[in-house]
Amino acid sequence: MCYCLEGDIMPKVRVTKDDILNISFDMVRINGIDNLNARRIAKELNCSVQPIFFNFSNMDDLKKSVLIKCCDYFYEFVSNLFDEEIPPYKQVGINYIKFAKEEPNLFKLLFMSDNDLSMIENNKSVDIIKQYIGKSLPLSDFDIDSFHLKMWIFTQGLATLVLNNNLKLTDEQISSLLTNEFKALSLYEKNK
């Protein structure tokens, strides 16, 4: 934690690592990662850049922490299973596309930029999501990984098309497309 001097009287304002990370995350959500810099963060926190570089070794260190926070936020978002009528794995796909619509800057950062996807792929939530496949289909762990990769590629394509307004789909159309792809891949796995 670091203190900033503020105003004419110069009271000390405590700026924590979490403060910096949270404001940075909000800035990335609104303006994208390319617009994140120390001066803008300091301005939002009403302090100098000193607390930023006291808490983070450099901007790359801060951006990595922001990326981890974005990844955690993404998995919390897609894992929000709210409808007992819809199979959990399908809800994850629906939420993935919804995330692209509602959080375009975060989606672009996570899935449409030059990032180390291993951070996203190795998140503990991926295993939970893959368990949903295992509950629906009798597949080995290897086949579950393969199935999930194929569904992710399909869902990523839909999400990207929707995000870029290349394709306008209703929620019902998205649901139907995900169901059809799941069934097609299920048949492929059964008959290969």
XYZ file of C-alpha atoms in Angstrom:
192
model
C 0.000 0.000 0.000
C 1.138 3.525 -0.666
C -0.058 6.964 0.289
C -0.756 9.924 -1.988
C -0.971 13.563 -1.086
C -4.170 15.205 -2.211
C -5.560 18.751 -2.318
C -4.353 21.987 -0.725
C -4.231 20.618 2.803
C -2.402 17.524 1.517
C -4.108 14.773 3.522
C -2.740 11.298 2.927
C -4.911 9.049 0.771
C -4.162 5.337 0.979
C -4.052 3.593 -2.407
C -3.867 -0.194 -2.231
C -2.863 -2.769 -4.801
C -6.522 -3.821 -4.987
C -7.575 -0.208 -5.660
C -5.162 -0.044 -8.575
C -6.186 -3.439 -9.914
C -9.921 -2.723 -9.621
C -9.731 0.665 -11.349
C -7.511 -0.839 -14.047
C -9.997 -3.667 -14.595
C -12.857 -1.151 -14.914
C -10.825 0.929 -17.355
C -10.087 -2.137 -19.499
C -13.798 -3.072 -19.506
C -14.710 0.378 -20.791
C -11.805 1.345 -23.037
C -9.779 -1.813 -23.717
C -6.296 -2.815 -22.643
C -4.548 -0.580 -25.209
C -5.768 2.539 -23.402
C -4.484 1.448 -19.996
C -1.513 3.469 -18.792
C -0.105 4.674 -15.481
C -1.103 8.314 -15.932
C -4.741 7.467 -16.625
C -4.874 5.096 -13.676
C -3.313 7.726 -11.399
C -5.813 10.312 -12.635
C -8.727 7.973 -11.853
C -7.292 7.320 -8.384
C -6.558 11.031 -7.894
C -2.914 10.390 -7.061
C 0.526 10.215 -8.656
C 1.895 7.167 -10.475
C 4.024 6.322 -7.405
C 1.506 3.896 -5.817
C 1.191 2.031 -9.120
C 4.905 1.358 -9.362
C 5.170 0.719 -5.637
C 2.640 -2.135 -5.998
C 3.560 -3.375 -9.495
C 7.076 -3.649 -10.867
C 6.013 -2.194 -14.241
C 2.968 -1.827 -16.499
C 3.416 -5.330 -17.907
C 3.162 -6.708 -14.370
C -0.043 -4.707 -13.816
C -1.475 -5.793 -17.177
C -0.780 -9.435 -16.336
C -2.662 -9.007 -13.049
C -5.529 -7.354 -14.928
C -5.577 -10.255 -17.395
C -5.830 -12.746 -14.517
C -8.683 -10.713 -13.000
C -10.421 -10.650 -16.410
C -10.009 -14.411 -16.722
C -11.517 -15.003 -13.275
C -14.376 -12.625 -14.076
C -14.985 -14.452 -17.377
C -15.240 -17.854 -15.700
C -17.548 -16.511 -13.037
C -19.711 -14.998 -15.803
C -19.936 -18.149 -17.959
C -20.406 -20.455 -14.969
C -23.517 -18.613 -13.819
C -26.016 -21.434 -14.294
C -29.409 -19.936 -13.703
C -31.848 -22.044 -15.708
C -32.456 -25.602 -14.560
C -34.255 -26.315 -17.851
C -31.053 -25.828 -19.877
C -28.215 -28.351 -19.580
C -25.222 -26.788 -17.778
C -22.762 -27.224 -20.663
C -25.156 -25.495 -23.037
C -25.627 -22.641 -20.550
C -21.867 -22.153 -20.530
C -21.943 -21.792 -24.328
C -24.866 -19.381 -24.191
C -23.105 -17.355 -21.491
C -19.896 -17.352 -23.553
C -21.694 -15.650 -26.428
C -23.515 -13.359 -23.992
C -20.117 -12.395 -22.527
C -18.931 -11.394 -26.008
C -22.009 -9.169 -26.398
C -21.955 -7.600 -22.929
C -18.202 -7.373 -22.316
C -16.716 -6.772 -25.774
C -13.419 -5.297 -24.551
C -12.822 -8.149 -22.129
C -13.769 -10.732 -24.755
C -11.364 -9.151 -27.246
C -8.611 -9.115 -24.638
C -9.109 -12.748 -23.669
C -9.941 -14.345 -27.009
C -9.054 -12.010 -29.857
C -5.616 -10.738 -28.907
C -2.124 -12.123 -28.632
C -2.273 -13.580 -25.114
C -1.014 -16.706 -23.486
C -4.206 -18.776 -23.604
C -2.728 -21.315 -21.184
C -3.783 -18.978 -18.360
C -7.360 -19.223 -19.582
C -7.200 -22.932 -20.425
C -5.619 -23.878 -17.085
C -8.176 -22.067 -14.969
C -9.755 -24.439 -12.440
C -13.192 -23.630 -13.866
C -12.326 -25.369 -17.148
C -12.332 -28.717 -15.348
C -15.775 -28.001 -13.923
C -17.065 -27.088 -17.380
C -15.597 -30.274 -18.855
C -17.343 -32.293 -16.141
C -20.636 -31.145 -17.641
C -19.690 -32.998 -20.836
C -18.851 -36.129 -18.845
C -22.295 -36.024 -17.250
C -23.922 -35.844 -20.684
C -21.771 -38.233 -22.677
C -19.837 -41.424 -21.879
C -16.401 -40.184 -23.029
C -12.842 -40.699 -21.860
C -10.919 -37.713 -20.491
C -9.048 -37.437 -23.791
C -12.295 -37.477 -25.773
C -13.836 -34.900 -23.414
C -10.892 -32.573 -24.091
C -11.295 -33.108 -27.834
C -15.066 -32.605 -27.676
C -14.690 -29.412 -25.618
C -12.105 -28.015 -28.036
C -14.442 -28.591 -31.002
C -17.413 -27.024 -29.198
C -15.248 -24.091 -28.089
C -14.089 -23.445 -31.666
C -17.709 -23.436 -32.850
C -18.852 -21.220 -29.977
C -15.884 -18.875 -30.434
C -16.859 -18.457 -34.073
C -20.446 -17.597 -33.166
C -19.343 -15.216 -30.407
C -16.925 -13.412 -32.722
C -19.525 -13.051 -35.459
C -22.077 -11.736 -32.975
C -19.556 -9.370 -31.348
C -18.556 -7.864 -34.689
C -22.198 -7.552 -35.798
C -21.498 -9.826 -38.758
C -24.369 -12.027 -37.683
C -27.512 -11.038 -35.830
C -28.916 -13.952 -33.867
C -31.736 -14.176 -31.378
C -31.237 -16.031 -28.110
C -33.386 -18.837 -29.515
C -31.221 -19.118 -32.627
C -28.055 -19.231 -30.534
C -29.581 -21.932 -28.331
C -30.634 -23.967 -31.369
C -27.219 -23.684 -33.037
C -25.445 -24.824 -29.870
C -27.841 -27.760 -29.467
C -27.351 -28.840 -33.076
C -23.552 -28.653 -32.837
C -23.565 -30.579 -29.545
C -25.739 -33.299 -31.109
C -23.579 -33.463 -34.242
C -20.376 -33.803 -32.222
C -22.044 -36.368 -29.955
C -22.952 -38.478 -32.983
C -19.437 -38.119 -34.350
C -17.919 -39.275 -31.041
C -20.344 -42.202 -30.866
C -19.673 -43.355 -34.430
C -15.975 -42.623 -34.945
